[in-house]
PDB file of C-alpha atoms in Angstrom:
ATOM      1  CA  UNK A 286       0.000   0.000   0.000  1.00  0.00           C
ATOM      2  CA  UNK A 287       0.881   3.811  -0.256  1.00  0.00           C
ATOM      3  CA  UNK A 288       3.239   5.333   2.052  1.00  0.00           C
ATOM      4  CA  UNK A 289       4.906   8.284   3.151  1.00  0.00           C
ATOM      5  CA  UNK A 290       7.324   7.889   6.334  1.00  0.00           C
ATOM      6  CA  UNK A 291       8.875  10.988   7.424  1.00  0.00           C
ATOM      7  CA  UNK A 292      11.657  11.040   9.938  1.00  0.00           C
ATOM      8  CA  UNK A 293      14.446  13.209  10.780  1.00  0.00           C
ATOM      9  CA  UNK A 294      12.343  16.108  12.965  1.00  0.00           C
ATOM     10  CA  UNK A 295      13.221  16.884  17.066  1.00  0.00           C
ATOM     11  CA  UNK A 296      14.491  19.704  18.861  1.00  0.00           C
ATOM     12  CA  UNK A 297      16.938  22.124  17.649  1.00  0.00           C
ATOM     13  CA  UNK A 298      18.013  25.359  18.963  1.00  0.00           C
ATOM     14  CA  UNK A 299      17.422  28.945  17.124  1.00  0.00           C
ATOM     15  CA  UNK A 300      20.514  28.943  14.454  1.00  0.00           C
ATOM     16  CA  UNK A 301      20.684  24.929  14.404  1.00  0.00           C
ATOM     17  CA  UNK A 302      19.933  22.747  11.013  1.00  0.00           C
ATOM     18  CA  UNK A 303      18.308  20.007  11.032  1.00  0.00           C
ATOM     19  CA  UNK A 304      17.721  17.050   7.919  1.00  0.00           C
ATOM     20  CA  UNK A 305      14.168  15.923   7.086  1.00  0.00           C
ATOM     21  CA  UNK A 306      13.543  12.636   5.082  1.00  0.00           C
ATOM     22  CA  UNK A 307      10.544  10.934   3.670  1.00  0.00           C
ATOM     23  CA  UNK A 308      10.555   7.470   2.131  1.00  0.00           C
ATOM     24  CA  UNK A 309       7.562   6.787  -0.361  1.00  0.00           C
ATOM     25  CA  UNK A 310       6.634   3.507  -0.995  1.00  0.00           C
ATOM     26  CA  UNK A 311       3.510   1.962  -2.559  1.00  0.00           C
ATOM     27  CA  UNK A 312       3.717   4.687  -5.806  1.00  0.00           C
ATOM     28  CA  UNK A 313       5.403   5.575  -8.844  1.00  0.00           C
ATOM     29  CA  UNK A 314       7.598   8.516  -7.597  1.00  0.00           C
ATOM     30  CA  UNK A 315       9.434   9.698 -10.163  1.00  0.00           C
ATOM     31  CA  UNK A 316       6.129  10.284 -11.259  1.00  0.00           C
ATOM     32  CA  UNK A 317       5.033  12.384  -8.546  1.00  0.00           C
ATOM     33  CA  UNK A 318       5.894  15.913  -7.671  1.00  0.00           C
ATOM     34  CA  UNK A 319       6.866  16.241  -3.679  1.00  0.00           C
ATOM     35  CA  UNK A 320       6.604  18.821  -1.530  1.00  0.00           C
ATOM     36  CA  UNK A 321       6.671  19.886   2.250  1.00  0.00           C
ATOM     37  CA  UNK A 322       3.890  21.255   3.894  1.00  0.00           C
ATOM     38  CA  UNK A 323       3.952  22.416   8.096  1.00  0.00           C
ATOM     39  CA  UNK A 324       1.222  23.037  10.319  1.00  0.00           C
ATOM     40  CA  UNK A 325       1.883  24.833  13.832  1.00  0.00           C
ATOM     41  CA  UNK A 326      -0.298  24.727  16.500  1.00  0.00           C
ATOM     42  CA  UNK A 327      -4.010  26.334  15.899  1.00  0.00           C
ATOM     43  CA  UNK A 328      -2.624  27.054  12.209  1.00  0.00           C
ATOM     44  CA  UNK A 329      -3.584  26.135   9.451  1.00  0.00           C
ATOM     45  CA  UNK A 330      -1.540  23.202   7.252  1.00  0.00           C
ATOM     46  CA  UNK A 331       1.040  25.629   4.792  1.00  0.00           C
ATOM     47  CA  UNK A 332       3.269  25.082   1.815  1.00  0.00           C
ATOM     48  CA  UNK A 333       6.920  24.929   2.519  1.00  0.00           C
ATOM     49  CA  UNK A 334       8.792  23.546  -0.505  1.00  0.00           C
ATOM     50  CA  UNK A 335       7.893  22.131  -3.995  1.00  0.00           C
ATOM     51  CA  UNK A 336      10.001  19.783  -6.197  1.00  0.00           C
ATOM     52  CA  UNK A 337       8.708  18.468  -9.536  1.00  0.00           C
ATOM     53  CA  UNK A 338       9.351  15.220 -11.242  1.00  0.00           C
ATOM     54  CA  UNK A 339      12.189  17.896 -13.110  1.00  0.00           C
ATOM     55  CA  UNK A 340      13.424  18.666 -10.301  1.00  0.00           C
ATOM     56  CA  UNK A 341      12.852  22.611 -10.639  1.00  0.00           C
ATOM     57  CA  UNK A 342      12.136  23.398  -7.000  1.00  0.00           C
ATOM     58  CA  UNK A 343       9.721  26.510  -5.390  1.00  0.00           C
ATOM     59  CA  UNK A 344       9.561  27.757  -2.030  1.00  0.00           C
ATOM     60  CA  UNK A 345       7.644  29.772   0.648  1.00  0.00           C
ATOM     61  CA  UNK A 346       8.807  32.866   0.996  1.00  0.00           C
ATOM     62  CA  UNK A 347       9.504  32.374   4.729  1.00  0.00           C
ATOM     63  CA  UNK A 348      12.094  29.491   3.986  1.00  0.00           C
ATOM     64  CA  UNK A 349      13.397  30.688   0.971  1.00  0.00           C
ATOM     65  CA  UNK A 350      17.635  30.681   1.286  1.00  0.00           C
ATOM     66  CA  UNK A 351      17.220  28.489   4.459  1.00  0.00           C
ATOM     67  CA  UNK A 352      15.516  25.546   3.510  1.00  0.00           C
ATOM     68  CA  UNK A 353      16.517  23.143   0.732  1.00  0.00           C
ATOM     69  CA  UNK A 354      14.087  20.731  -1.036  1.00  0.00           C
ATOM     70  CA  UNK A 355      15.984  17.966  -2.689  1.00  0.00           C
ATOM     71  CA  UNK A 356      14.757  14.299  -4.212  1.00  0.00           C
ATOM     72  CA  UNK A 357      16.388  11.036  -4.928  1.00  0.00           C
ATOM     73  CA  UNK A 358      14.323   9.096  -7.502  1.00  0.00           C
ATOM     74  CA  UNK A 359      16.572   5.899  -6.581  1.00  0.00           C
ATOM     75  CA  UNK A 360      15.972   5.821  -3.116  1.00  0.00           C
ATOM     76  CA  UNK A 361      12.193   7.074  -3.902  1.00  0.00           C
ATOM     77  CA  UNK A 362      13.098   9.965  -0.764  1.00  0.00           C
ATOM     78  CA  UNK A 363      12.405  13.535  -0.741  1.00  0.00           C
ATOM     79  CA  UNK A 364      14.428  15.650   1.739  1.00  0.00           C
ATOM     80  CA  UNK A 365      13.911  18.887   3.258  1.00  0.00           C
ATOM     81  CA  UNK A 366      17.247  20.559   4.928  1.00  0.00           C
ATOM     82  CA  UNK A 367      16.695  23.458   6.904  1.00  0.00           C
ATOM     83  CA  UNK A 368      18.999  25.977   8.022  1.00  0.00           C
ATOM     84  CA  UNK A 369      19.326  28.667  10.134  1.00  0.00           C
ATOM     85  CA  UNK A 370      16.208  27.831  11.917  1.00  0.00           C
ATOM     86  CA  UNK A 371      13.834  29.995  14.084  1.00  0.00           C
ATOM     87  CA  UNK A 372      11.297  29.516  16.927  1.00  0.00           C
ATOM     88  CA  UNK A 373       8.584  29.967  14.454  1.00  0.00           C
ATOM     89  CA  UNK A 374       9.464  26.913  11.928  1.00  0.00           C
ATOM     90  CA  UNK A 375       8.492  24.917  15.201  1.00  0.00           C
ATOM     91  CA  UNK A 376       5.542  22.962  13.538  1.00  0.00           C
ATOM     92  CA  UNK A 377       4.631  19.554  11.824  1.00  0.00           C
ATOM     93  CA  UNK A 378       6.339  18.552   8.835  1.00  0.00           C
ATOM     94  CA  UNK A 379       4.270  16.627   6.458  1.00  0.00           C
ATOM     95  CA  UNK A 380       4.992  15.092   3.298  1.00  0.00           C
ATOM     96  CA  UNK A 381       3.056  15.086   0.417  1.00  0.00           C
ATOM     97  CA  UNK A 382       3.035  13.409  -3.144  1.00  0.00           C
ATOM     98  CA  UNK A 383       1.066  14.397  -6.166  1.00  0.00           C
ATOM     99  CA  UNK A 384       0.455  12.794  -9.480  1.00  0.00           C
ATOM    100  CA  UNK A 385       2.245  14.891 -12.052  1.00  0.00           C
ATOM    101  CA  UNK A 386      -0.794  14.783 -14.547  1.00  0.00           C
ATOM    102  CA  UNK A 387      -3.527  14.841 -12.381  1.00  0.00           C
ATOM    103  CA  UNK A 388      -5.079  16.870  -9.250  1.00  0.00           C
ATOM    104  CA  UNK A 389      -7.128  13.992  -7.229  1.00  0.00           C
ATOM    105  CA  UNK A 390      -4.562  11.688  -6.975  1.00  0.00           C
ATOM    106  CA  UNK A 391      -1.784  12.694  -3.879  1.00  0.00           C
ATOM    107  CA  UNK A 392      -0.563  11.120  -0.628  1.00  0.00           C
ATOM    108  CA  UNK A 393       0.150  13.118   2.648  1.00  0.00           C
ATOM    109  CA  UNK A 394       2.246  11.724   5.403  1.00  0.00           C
ATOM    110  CA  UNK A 395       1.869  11.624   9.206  1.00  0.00           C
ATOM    111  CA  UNK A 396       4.160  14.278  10.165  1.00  0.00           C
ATOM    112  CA  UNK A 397       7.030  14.781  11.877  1.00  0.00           C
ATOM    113  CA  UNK A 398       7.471  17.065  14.664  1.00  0.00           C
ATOM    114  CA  UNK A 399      10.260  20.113  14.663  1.00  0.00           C
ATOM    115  CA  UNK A 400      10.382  22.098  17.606  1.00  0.00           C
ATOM    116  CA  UNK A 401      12.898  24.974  17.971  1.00  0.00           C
ATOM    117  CA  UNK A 402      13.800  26.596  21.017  1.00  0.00           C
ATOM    118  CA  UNK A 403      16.577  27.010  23.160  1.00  0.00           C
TER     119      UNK A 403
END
């Protein structure tokens, strides 16, 4: 079956990096274009980072020259390094996947917590 397993969240202090991964399984994904998505408390879910099956790559403009979307279509894993992080990226990560040539077909993950604060 489809999944998305994120890992790679925790605690990190203002200024620290941290490495997010998420393994897909279940899918095509080199046919899929993969982006991050966080959701802090009482928030609504919001778009961090976009890579398509090309691998051109968009970002919010709160992460942009911090974070870094990357994919490896071998090891069907999307990866999200942030940099330079502040007390407001504290949030869920999530993962999502979406078929390249269609709208109703996509995959979100469960999350994966990142909390930063000293």
């Amino acid at each position: 079956q489809v999944q998305l397993v994120e890992s790679g969240g925790g605690l990190v202090q203002p200024g620290g990096s941290l490495r997010l991964s998420c393994a897909a399984s279940g899918f095509t994904f080199s046919n899929y274009a993969m982006s991050w998505y966080r959701q802090a408390p009482g928030k609504e879910r919001d778009f961090v980072a976009l890579i398509t099956r090309a691998g051109i790559k968009n970002y919010a403009d709160s992460v942009k020259g911090r974070f870094t979307i990357s994919r490896d279509n071998a090891k069907n894993t999307v990866y999200l390094q942030m940099n330079s992080l502040k007390p407001e990226d504290t949030a869920v990560y999530y993962c999502y996947a979406k078929l390249y040539y269609s709208s109703s077909v996509y995959y979100w993950g469960q999350g994966t917590q990142v909390t930063v604060s000293s």
